mmCIF file of C-alpha atoms in Angstrom:
data_model
loop_
_atom_site.group_PDB
_atom_site.id
_atom_site.type_symbol
_atom_site.label_atom_id
_atom_site.label_comp_id
_atom_site.label_asym_id
_atom_site.label_seq_id
_atom_site.Cartn_x
_atom_site.Cartn_y
_atom_site.Cartn_z
ATOM 1 C CA MET O 4 12.609 -28.820 17.831
ATOM 2 C CA LEU O 5 9.421 -26.775 17.581
ATOM 3 C CA SER O 6 9.002 -23.890 20.109
ATOM 4 C CA SER O 7 5.954 -24.159 22.342
ATOM 5 C CA PHE O 8 4.727 -20.938 20.808
ATOM 6 C CA TYR O 9 4.854 -22.413 17.303
ATOM 7 C CA LYS O 10 3.140 -25.536 18.491
ATOM 8 C CA GLU O 11 0.306 -23.408 19.818
ATOM 9 C CA ALA O 12 0.159 -21.607 16.476
ATOM 10 C CA LEU O 13 -0.168 -24.945 14.628
ATOM 11 C CA GLN O 14 -2.860 -26.110 17.003
ATOM 12 C CA THR O 15 -4.731 -22.836 16.490
ATOM 13 C CA GLN O 16 -4.608 -23.383 12.718
ATOM 14 C CA GLN O 17 -6.033 -26.874 13.160
ATOM 15 C CA ASN O 18 -8.826 -25.646 15.407
ATOM 16 C CA HIS O 19 -9.739 -22.779 13.096
ATOM 17 C CA SER O 20 -9.276 -24.145 9.650
ATOM 18 C CA HIS O 21 -11.478 -21.594 7.812
ATOM 19 C CA LYS O 22 -9.391 -20.089 5.004
ATOM 20 C CA ASN O 23 -9.973 -16.473 6.171
ATOM 21 C CA THR O 24 -8.800 -17.174 9.756
ATOM 22 C CA ALA O 25 -5.305 -15.807 10.456
ATOM 23 C CA ILE O 26 -3.222 -17.508 13.137
ATOM 24 C CA ASP O 27 -1.825 -14.263 14.387
ATOM 25 C CA GLU O 28 -5.309 -12.759 14.869
ATOM 26 C CA ARG O 29 -6.413 -15.827 16.830
ATOM 27 C CA LEU O 30 -3.319 -15.579 19.083
ATOM 28 C CA ASN O 31 -3.461 -11.777 19.322
ATOM 29 C CA ILE O 32 0.086 -11.345 18.085
ATOM 30 C CA SER O 33 1.699 -9.433 15.259
ATOM 31 C CA THR O 34 2.463 -11.171 11.939
ATOM 32 C CA ALA O 35 6.163 -10.682 12.597
ATOM 33 C CA GLU O 36 5.874 -12.483 15.953
ATOM 34 C CA SER O 37 4.046 -15.297 14.130
ATOM 35 C CA MET O 38 7.001 -15.494 11.685
ATOM 36 C CA GLN O 39 9.594 -15.250 14.498
ATOM 37 C CA ALA O 40 7.975 -18.222 16.212
ATOM 38 C CA ARG O 41 8.777 -20.314 13.095
ATOM 39 C CA LEU O 42 12.527 -19.583 13.127
ATOM 40 C CA GLY O 43 14.330 -22.753 12.101
ATOM 41 C CA GLN O 44 11.183 -24.175 10.487
ATOM 42 C CA GLY O 45 11.850 -22.737 7.001
ATOM 43 C CA VAL O 46 12.191 -19.224 8.407
ATOM 44 C CA GLN O 47 15.445 -17.233 8.823
ATOM 45 C CA TYR O 48 16.008 -13.786 10.228
ATOM 46 C CA LEU O 49 17.874 -11.425 7.814
ATOM 47 C CA GLN O 50 20.320 -9.178 9.648
ATOM 48 C CA ALA O 51 20.622 -6.432 7.025
ATOM 49 C CA ASP O 52 19.801 -2.789 6.617
ATOM 50 C CA VAL O 53 16.697 -2.546 4.468
ATOM 51 C CA ARG O 54 18.430 -0.182 2.020
ATOM 52 C CA THR O 55 21.254 -2.648 1.541
ATOM 53 C CA LEU O 56 18.936 -5.603 1.126
ATOM 54 C CA LEU O 57 16.825 -3.878 -1.500
ATOM 55 C CA SER O 58 19.997 -3.024 -3.376
ATOM 56 C CA GLU O 59 21.047 -6.710 -3.275
ATOM 57 C CA LEU O 60 17.678 -7.734 -4.689
ATOM 58 C CA GLU O 61 18.562 -6.026 -7.974
ATOM 59 C CA SER O 62 20.723 -9.040 -8.733
ATOM 60 C CA VAL O 63 17.865 -11.577 -8.567
ATOM 61 C CA GLY O 64 15.965 -10.252 -11.564
ATOM 62 C CA THR O 65 12.191 -10.491 -11.935
ATOM 63 C CA THR O 66 10.116 -11.083 -8.814
ATOM 64 C CA LEU O 67 6.565 -10.776 -7.499
ATOM 65 C CA SER O 68 6.398 -7.775 -5.127
ATOM 66 C CA ILE O 69 3.468 -7.344 -2.690
ATOM 67 C CA THR O 70 2.598 -4.265 -0.598
ATOM 68 C CA ARG O 71 -0.427 -4.407 1.670
ATOM 69 C CA ASN O 72 -2.402 -2.531 4.239
ATOM 70 C CA GLN O 73 -5.261 -3.785 6.414
ATOM 71 C CA HIS O 74 -7.776 -3.752 3.562
ATOM 72 C CA ALA O 75 -5.842 -3.933 0.250
ATOM 73 C CA ILE O 76 -3.151 -6.099 -1.346
ATOM 74 C CA HIS O 77 -1.122 -4.701 -4.259
ATOM 75 C CA GLU O 78 0.807 -7.243 -6.360
ATOM 76 C CA VAL O 79 3.281 -6.353 -9.141
ATOM 77 C CA ILE O 80 5.692 -8.425 -11.281
ATOM 78 C CA GLY O 81 8.887 -6.428 -11.771
ATOM 79 C CA ARG O 82 12.544 -5.894 -10.940
ATOM 80 C CA TYR O 83 14.340 -3.952 -8.198
ATOM 81 C CA GLU O 84 16.060 -1.669 -10.684
ATOM 82 C CA ASN O 85 16.439 2.123 -10.897
ATOM 83 C CA GLN O 86 16.757 2.584 -7.164
ATOM 84 C CA ARG O 87 17.205 6.072 -5.798
ATOM 85 C CA ILE O 88 18.231 5.267 -2.248
ATOM 86 C CA ILE O 89 20.739 7.297 -0.234
ATOM 87 C CA PRO O 90 22.742 5.412 2.418
ATOM 88 C CA ASN O 91 21.212 6.283 5.797
ATOM 89 C CA GLY O 92 18.552 8.296 4.071
ATOM 90 C CA HIS O 93 15.051 8.349 5.563
ATOM 91 C CA SER O 94 13.260 7.762 2.273
ATOM 92 C CA GLY O 95 13.847 6.383 -1.179
ATOM 93 C CA VAL O 96 12.214 5.320 -4.389
ATOM 94 C CA ILE O 97 12.406 2.384 -6.801
ATOM 95 C CA LEU O 98 11.253 4.061 -10.002
ATOM 96 C CA ASN O 99 9.950 1.743 -12.741
ATOM 97 C CA PRO O 100 6.601 3.205 -13.928
ATOM 98 C CA GLY O 101 4.560 0.435 -15.486
ATOM 99 C CA ALA O 102 6.395 -2.184 -13.416
ATOM 100 C CA LEU O 103 7.796 -2.055 -9.909
ATOM 101 C CA ASP O 104 7.274 1.492 -8.568
ATOM 102 C CA LEU O 105 7.818 1.997 -4.811
ATOM 103 C CA ARG O 106 8.064 4.910 -2.347
ATOM 104 C CA LEU O 107 9.897 3.836 0.798
ATOM 105 C CA PHE O 108 10.101 5.288 4.324
ATOM 106 C CA PHE O 109 12.973 3.541 5.991
ATOM 107 C CA ASN O 110 12.447 4.744 9.575
ATOM 108 C CA GLN O 111 9.231 2.696 9.592
ATOM 109 C CA PHE O 112 10.879 -0.645 8.627
ATOM 110 C CA GLY O 113 11.682 -2.998 11.528
ATOM 111 C CA HIS O 114 12.403 -6.621 10.698
ATOM 112 C CA VAL O 115 13.040 -8.857 7.717
ATOM 113 C CA PHE O 116 12.567 -12.645 7.435
ATOM 114 C CA SER O 117 13.155 -15.114 4.629
ATOM 115 C CA LEU O 118 10.740 -17.997 4.158
ATOM 116 C CA GLU O 119 11.145 -21.374 2.427
ATOM 117 C CA GLU O 120 8.080 -23.597 2.180
ATOM 118 C CA PRO O 121 7.198 -26.607 0.116
ATOM 119 C CA GLY O 122 5.434 -26.151 -3.272
ATOM 120 C CA SER O 123 3.974 -28.476 -5.872
ATOM 121 C CA THR O 124 7.042 -28.058 -8.136
ATOM 122 C CA GLY O 125 9.672 -27.516 -5.475
ATOM 123 C CA PRO O 126 10.520 -25.095 -2.689
ATOM 124 C CA LYS O 127 8.873 -21.635 -2.670
ATOM 125 C CA TYR O 128 11.038 -18.750 -1.506
ATOM 126 C CA SER O 129 10.011 -15.306 -0.241
ATOM 127 C CA ILE O 130 11.263 -12.353 1.818
ATOM 128 C CA HIS O 131 8.949 -10.568 4.248
ATOM 129 C CA PHE O 132 9.456 -7.050 5.503
ATOM 130 C CA TYR O 133 7.728 -5.847 8.737
ATOM 131 C CA ASP O 134 7.431 -2.386 10.269
ATOM 132 C CA THR O 135 8.537 -1.595 13.795
ATOM 133 C CA GLN O 136 5.206 -2.806 15.233
ATOM 134 C CA GLY O 137 5.450 -6.145 13.522
ATOM 135 C CA ASP O 138 2.896 -5.548 10.755
ATOM 136 C CA GLY O 139 3.712 -6.950 7.297
ATOM 137 C CA VAL O 140 4.341 -4.100 4.875
ATOM 138 C CA HIS O 141 6.178 -5.601 1.879
ATOM 139 C CA GLU O 142 6.981 -9.017 0.411
ATOM 140 C CA VAL O 143 9.222 -10.261 -2.362
ATOM 141 C CA HIS O 144 8.453 -13.677 -3.934
ATOM 142 C CA CYS O 145 10.724 -15.846 -6.065
ATOM 143 C CA ILE O 146 8.967 -16.771 -9.351
ATOM 144 C CA ASN O 147 9.974 -18.816 -12.389
ATOM 145 C CA GLU O 148 11.787 -15.812 -13.919
ATOM 146 C CA THR O 149 13.821 -15.150 -10.714
ATOM 147 C CA ASP O 150 17.511 -16.018 -10.673
ATOM 148 C CA LYS O 151 17.279 -18.570 -7.829
ATOM 149 C CA THR O 152 21.080 -18.933 -7.515
ATOM 150 C CA ALA O 153 21.377 -15.125 -6.882
ATOM 151 C CA TRP O 154 18.383 -15.287 -4.558
ATOM 152 C CA LEU O 155 19.830 -18.018 -2.351
ATOM 153 C CA ALA O 156 23.163 -16.178 -2.281
ATOM 154 C CA VAL O 157 21.493 -13.075 -0.876
ATOM 155 C CA ILE O 158 19.698 -15.149 1.777
ATOM 156 C CA LYS O 159 22.930 -16.943 2.763
ATOM 157 C CA LYS O 160 24.799 -13.599 3.045
ATOM 158 C CA TYR O 161 22.351 -12.043 5.582
ATOM 159 C CA ALA O 162 20.700 -14.977 7.355
ATOM 160 C CA THR O 163 21.347 -15.252 11.063
ATOM 161 C CA GLU O 164 20.604 -17.904 13.666
ATOM 162 C CA THR O 165 17.809 -17.688 16.213
ATOM 163 C CA PRO O 166 19.819 -15.998 19.001
ATOM 164 C CA GLY O 167 20.365 -13.003 16.695
ATOM 165 C CA ALA O 168 16.708 -12.339 16.132
ATOM 166 C CA PRO O 169 15.413 -9.374 18.115
ATOM 167 C CA HIS O 170 12.373 -9.150 20.363
ATOM 168 C CA ILE O 171 9.358 -7.811 18.496
ATOM 169 C CA SER O 172 6.861 -5.610 20.231
ATOM 170 C CA ALA O 173 3.319 -5.573 18.817
ATOM 171 C CA GLU O 174 2.455 -2.450 20.855
ATOM 172 C CA LYS O 175 0.934 0.062 18.456
ATOM 173 C CA PRO O 176 1.861 3.735 19.033
ATOM 174 C CA ASN O 177 -0.268 6.531 17.669
ATOM 175 C CA GLN O 178 0.798 6.586 14.079
ATOM 176 C CA THR O 179 -1.730 9.027 12.650
ATOM 177 C CA PRO O 180 -3.270 12.282 13.838
ATOM 178 C CA SER O 181 -5.983 11.722 16.455
ATOM 179 C CA GLN O 182 -9.579 11.913 15.375
ATOM 180 C CA LYS O 183 -9.994 15.112 17.309
ATOM 181 C CA THR O 184 -12.863 17.316 16.445
ATOM 182 C CA PHE O 185 -12.005 19.663 13.567
ATOM 183 C CA GLU O 186 -14.596 22.371 13.125
ATOM 184 C CA PRO O 187 -12.813 25.280 11.426
ATOM 185 C CA SER O 188 -14.398 28.638 11.189
ATOM 186 C CA ASN O 189 -15.465 30.068 7.865
ATOM 187 C CA GLU O 190 -12.316 32.203 7.892
ATOM 188 C CA LEU O 191 -10.106 29.162 8.485
ATOM 189 C CA ILE O 192 -11.894 27.252 5.742
ATOM 190 C CA GLN O 193 -11.107 30.076 3.339
ATOM 191 C CA GLU O 194 -7.500 30.023 4.479
ATOM 192 C CA ILE O 195 -7.281 26.248 3.928
ATOM 193 C CA GLU O 196 -8.792 26.589 0.486
ATOM 194 C CA MET O 197 -6.373 29.364 -0.435
ATOM 195 C CA GLN O 198 -3.380 27.273 0.660
ATOM 196 C CA TRP O 199 -4.755 24.207 -1.187
ATOM 197 C CA ARG O 200 -5.165 26.217 -4.419
ATOM 198 C CA ALA O 201 -1.688 27.704 -4.083
ATOM 199 C CA MET O 202 -0.016 24.270 -4.293
ATOM 200 C CA ASP O 203 1.943 23.437 -7.395
ATOM 201 C CA ASP O 204 2.827 19.835 -6.412
ATOM 202 C CA VAL O 205 0.479 17.164 -5.039
ATOM 203 C CA HIS O 206 3.115 16.248 -2.411
ATOM 204 C CA GLN O 207 2.647 19.670 -0.774
ATOM 205 C CA PHE O 208 -0.682 18.406 0.530
ATOM 206 C CA PHE O 209 1.228 16.533 3.296
ATOM 207 C CA LYS O 210 2.477 19.894 4.598
ATOM 208 C CA LEU O 211 -1.120 21.058 4.825
ATOM 209 C CA LEU O 212 -2.099 18.036 6.846
ATOM 210 C CA ASN O 213 0.837 18.441 9.195
ATOM 211 C CA GLN O 214 0.128 22.141 9.650
ATOM 212 C CA TYR O 215 -3.392 21.460 10.992
ATOM 213 C CA GLY O 216 -2.621 18.049 12.551
ATOM 214 C CA VAL O 217 -5.621 16.336 10.879
ATOM 215 C CA LYS O 218 -6.323 13.390 8.586
ATOM 216 C CA ARG O 219 -7.087 13.772 4.909
ATOM 217 C CA THR O 220 -10.808 13.162 5.349
ATOM 218 C CA GLN O 221 -11.049 15.944 7.954
ATOM 219 C CA LEU O 222 -9.704 18.496 5.477
ATOM 220 C CA PHE O 223 -12.005 17.099 2.798
ATOM 221 C CA HIS O 224 -14.998 17.595 5.042
ATOM 222 C CA ALA O 225 -13.903 21.143 5.743
ATOM 223 C CA VAL O 226 -13.970 22.147 2.011
ATOM 224 C CA LYS O 227 -16.616 19.629 0.861
ATOM 225 C CA ASN O 228 -18.999 20.662 -1.949
ATOM 226 C CA GLN O 229 -16.172 22.802 -3.358
ATOM 227 C CA ASP O 230 -14.375 21.818 -6.572
ATOM 228 C CA LEU O 231 -11.451 20.622 -4.454
ATOM 229 C CA ALA O 232 -13.108 17.694 -2.618
ATOM 230 C CA ARG O 233 -16.450 16.039 -3.202
ATOM 231 C CA ARG O 234 -17.667 12.945 -1.394
ATOM 232 C CA VAL O 235 -19.071 10.234 -3.637
ATOM 233 C CA LYS O 236 -20.701 6.826 -3.133
ATOM 234 C CA ASN O 237 -18.535 3.953 -1.927
ATOM 235 C CA THR O 238 -19.344 2.096 -5.097
ATOM 236 C CA ALA O 239 -17.251 4.670 -6.983
ATOM 237 C CA LEU O 240 -14.062 2.497 -6.870
ATOM 238 C CA ILE O 241 -15.746 -0.417 -8.637
ATOM 239 C CA SER O 242 -17.459 1.894 -11.161
ATOM 240 C CA LEU O 243 -14.236 3.725 -11.966
ATOM 241 C CA LEU O 244 -12.152 0.506 -12.342
ATOM 242 C CA GLU O 245 -14.817 -1.065 -14.589
ATOM 243 C CA GLU O 246 -15.040 2.013 -16.841
ATOM 244 C CA SER O 247 -11.284 2.352 -17.188
ATOM 245 C CA SER O 248 -11.081 -1.341 -17.926
ATOM 246 C CA GLN O 249 -13.680 -0.985 -20.684
ATOM 247 C CA GLU O 250 -11.993 2.065 -22.226
ATOM 248 C CA GLN O 251 -8.439 0.767 -21.621
ATOM 249 C CA ASN O 252 -6.920 4.126 -20.512
ATOM 250 C CA ASN O 253 -3.848 3.977 -18.360
ATOM 251 C CA ILE O 254 -4.388 4.706 -14.685
ATOM 252 C CA MET O 255 -2.278 4.737 -11.465
ATOM 253 C CA ILE O 256 -3.258 2.746 -8.355
ATOM 254 C CA PHE O 257 -1.497 3.533 -5.071
ATOM 255 C CA VAL O 258 -1.695 1.257 -1.996
ATOM 256 C CA PRO O 259 0.031 2.781 1.094
ATOM 257 C CA ASN O 260 1.070 1.645 4.496
ATOM 258 C CA ARG O 261 3.322 3.161 7.136
ATOM 259 C CA ALA O 262 6.578 1.956 5.518
ATOM 260 C CA CYS O 263 5.933 2.077 1.753
ATOM 261 C CA THR O 264 3.572 2.854 -1.111
ATOM 262 C CA GLN O 265 3.432 0.620 -4.155
ATOM 263 C CA ILE O 266 2.135 2.090 -7.414
ATOM 264 C CA PHE O 267 0.723 0.425 -10.526
ATOM 265 C CA THR O 268 0.624 2.281 -13.851
ATOM 266 C CA GLY O 269 -1.165 0.811 -16.797
ATOM 267 C CA ALA O 270 -4.538 -0.476 -18.117
ATOM 268 C CA ILE O 271 -6.765 -2.787 -16.126
ATOM 269 C CA GLU O 272 -7.944 -5.831 -18.048
ATOM 270 C CA TYR O 273 -10.257 -7.514 -15.527
ATOM 271 C CA VAL O 274 -12.426 -6.385 -12.636
ATOM 272 C CA MET O 275 -13.999 -9.214 -10.603
ATOM 273 C CA LEU O 276 -16.484 -8.907 -7.829
ATOM 274 C CA THR O 277 -18.238 -12.067 -6.516
ATOM 275 C CA PRO O 278 -21.773 -11.506 -5.082
ATOM 276 C CA GLN O 279 -21.828 -11.791 -1.276
ATOM 277 C CA HIS O 280 -17.995 -11.823 -1.142
ATOM 278 C CA PRO O 281 -16.257 -8.768 0.269
ATOM 279 C CA TRP O 282 -12.991 -8.951 -1.718
ATOM 280 C CA MET O 283 -12.818 -7.519 -5.254
ATOM 281 C CA THR O 284 -9.974 -8.034 -7.724
ATOM 282 C CA ALA O 285 -8.620 -5.780 -10.474
ATOM 283 C CA SER O 286 -5.836 -7.181 -12.606
ATOM 284 C CA ASN O 287 -3.838 -7.417 -15.817
ATOM 285 C CA SER O 288 -1.012 -9.803 -16.817
ATOM 286 C CA THR O 289 1.560 -8.289 -14.424
ATOM 287 C CA PHE O 290 -0.580 -6.691 -11.677
ATOM 288 C CA ARG O 291 -3.283 -7.627 -9.264
ATOM 289 C CA LEU O 292 -5.238 -5.634 -6.635
ATOM 290 C CA HIS O 293 -7.287 -7.295 -3.953
ATOM 291 C CA LEU O 294 -9.445 -5.021 -1.829
ATOM 292 C CA ASN O 295 -12.107 -5.508 0.846
ATOM 293 C CA ILE O 296 -14.966 -3.359 -0.338
ATOM 294 C CA ASN O 297 -16.812 -3.828 2.947
ATOM 295 C CA ALA O 298 -14.005 -1.803 4.643
ATOM 296 C CA ILE O 299 -14.748 1.283 2.552
ATOM 297 C CA THR O 300 -16.282 3.968 4.738
ATOM 298 C CA GLU O 301 -15.655 7.172 2.733
ATOM 299 C CA SER O 302 -14.805 7.853 -0.905
ATOM 300 C CA TRP O 303 -13.760 11.263 -2.282
ATOM 301 C CA ILE O 304 -13.000 12.867 -5.630
ATOM 302 C CA THR O 305 -10.223 15.346 -4.936
ATOM 303 C CA ARG O 306 -8.347 17.869 -7.071
ATOM 304 C CA LYS O 307 -4.933 19.199 -6.400
ATOM 305 C CA ASN O 308 -2.943 21.805 -8.311
ATOM 306 C CA THR O 309 0.353 21.092 -10.087
ATOM 307 C CA LYS O 310 2.550 23.116 -12.354
ATOM 308 C CA ASP O 311 0.643 21.458 -15.226
ATOM 309 C CA GLY O 312 -2.810 22.230 -13.849
ATOM 310 C CA PHE O 313 -5.227 20.400 -11.599
ATOM 311 C CA VAL O 314 -5.058 16.642 -11.306
ATOM 312 C CA THR O 315 -7.968 14.529 -10.157
ATOM 313 C CA SER O 316 -7.926 11.447 -7.945
ATOM 314 C CA LEU O 317 -10.300 8.991 -6.189
ATOM 315 C CA GLU O 318 -9.375 8.455 -2.558
ATOM 316 C CA VAL O 319 -10.899 5.625 -0.544
ATOM 317 C CA PHE O 320 -10.815 5.435 3.299
ATOM 318 C CA ASP O 321 -11.671 3.020 6.099
ATOM 319 C CA ALA O 322 -13.588 3.747 9.339
ATOM 320 C CA ASN O 323 -10.406 5.146 10.986
ATOM 321 C CA GLY O 324 -9.907 7.648 8.262
ATOM 322 C CA ASP O 325 -6.892 5.741 6.945
ATOM 323 C CA GLN O 326 -6.421 5.643 3.207
ATOM 324 C CA ILE O 327 -6.942 2.228 1.588
ATOM 325 C CA VAL O 328 -6.257 3.123 -2.024
ATOM 326 C CA GLN O 329 -5.810 6.139 -4.285
ATOM 327 C CA LEU O 330 -6.299 6.304 -8.038
ATOM 328 C CA PHE O 331 -5.015 8.821 -10.611
ATOM 329 C CA GLY O 332 -5.057 8.998 -14.355
ATOM 330 C CA GLN O 333 -1.592 8.274 -15.798
ATOM 331 C CA ARG O 334 0.368 11.301 -16.911
ATOM 332 C CA ALA O 335 3.972 12.383 -17.245
ATOM 333 C CA GLU O 336 5.384 15.555 -15.774
ATOM 334 C CA GLY O 337 4.755 18.415 -18.126
ATOM 335 C CA GLN O 338 1.501 16.897 -19.416
ATOM 336 C CA ASN O 339 -2.036 17.899 -18.617
ATOM 337 C CA GLU O 340 -4.395 15.440 -17.047
ATOM 338 C CA GLN O 341 -6.028 12.854 -19.260
ATOM 339 C CA LYS O 342 -9.315 14.208 -20.582
ATOM 340 C CA GLN O 343 -10.643 10.635 -20.529
ATOM 341 C CA TRP O 344 -9.767 10.230 -16.832
ATOM 342 C CA ARG O 345 -11.267 13.595 -15.912
ATOM 343 C CA ARG O 346 -14.543 12.618 -17.632
ATOM 344 C CA GLN O 347 -14.522 9.250 -15.898
ATOM 345 C CA THR O 348 -13.994 10.753 -12.400
ATOM 346 C CA PHE O 349 -16.373 13.655 -12.938
ATOM 347 C CA SER O 350 -19.117 11.248 -13.906
ATOM 348 C CA LEU O 351 -19.006 9.978 -10.292
ATOM 349 C CA LEU O 352 -20.029 13.366 -8.995
ATOM 350 C CA SER O 353 -23.542 12.893 -10.327
ATOM 351 C CA TYR O 354 -24.209 9.968 -8.009
#
């Protein structure tokens, strides 16, 4: 029997049939609440620790994995192999450069559902991970290469009935530093720059952000016009993707959200941008990026020091100062940055 809430969702879908209209947005609910309303209608709640479930997914073989934020969708075909996850640990990685490459922050994960829906050639299966606020952060889709017997065994092992599904709150706490005014003195700017240059690992930049309680863009503005951070036009992302596609050098594309970051490493084959349409696509045979270019508010070329010298990235942000996507040139530890990538990124500075 359909819940009254799900009936309302279906009616909303009928009343607003435009393909870009989301049911959850119309009903002012989280995507997890929308999924929860469908329990018993092809949806099951998975009562499993996220670390355990990800470990189980290694048995299903090749899948389509999707990580998203509000403005970007990162799709990779790969396998849940080479997991470096500690039981009860706060973070972990699934390390398959060139395939499925994930950074995971387990304290941000909240709920997991499985979905079965009709397809043209039979049932379609997927698993959907949500954060503690009910926002979708990661998906795993069963494809032709997936071991469906192993997939269904995992679902059966952890599926629970409706009474076991928890209440989901869509209340959004303050997840990022406030946009307080940050107007450092000349002395403080010099101190920030000194600390920035003293780094020997790009991950140390997070400590700098936490020290001053600011967003990335606020630090960039503080040292702008230096060789560390230079603002560029918001067309830079398209330009850089098109140039790397033409030259076929390997790049890295990071799409983050609160719970995970998914990374692509390889060469882009196609870049598609339809006139008067906000979503662009960059892809190759095993990867696809969709991104709303209208959401881009700031774009920066930044340089951070490592033990192997400076590395350069393009960082793209929305109006809240939240990172949409970040691009690097591919390199292995112990190697210098690609000269080709450095030339491509530096060419954006002349805009």
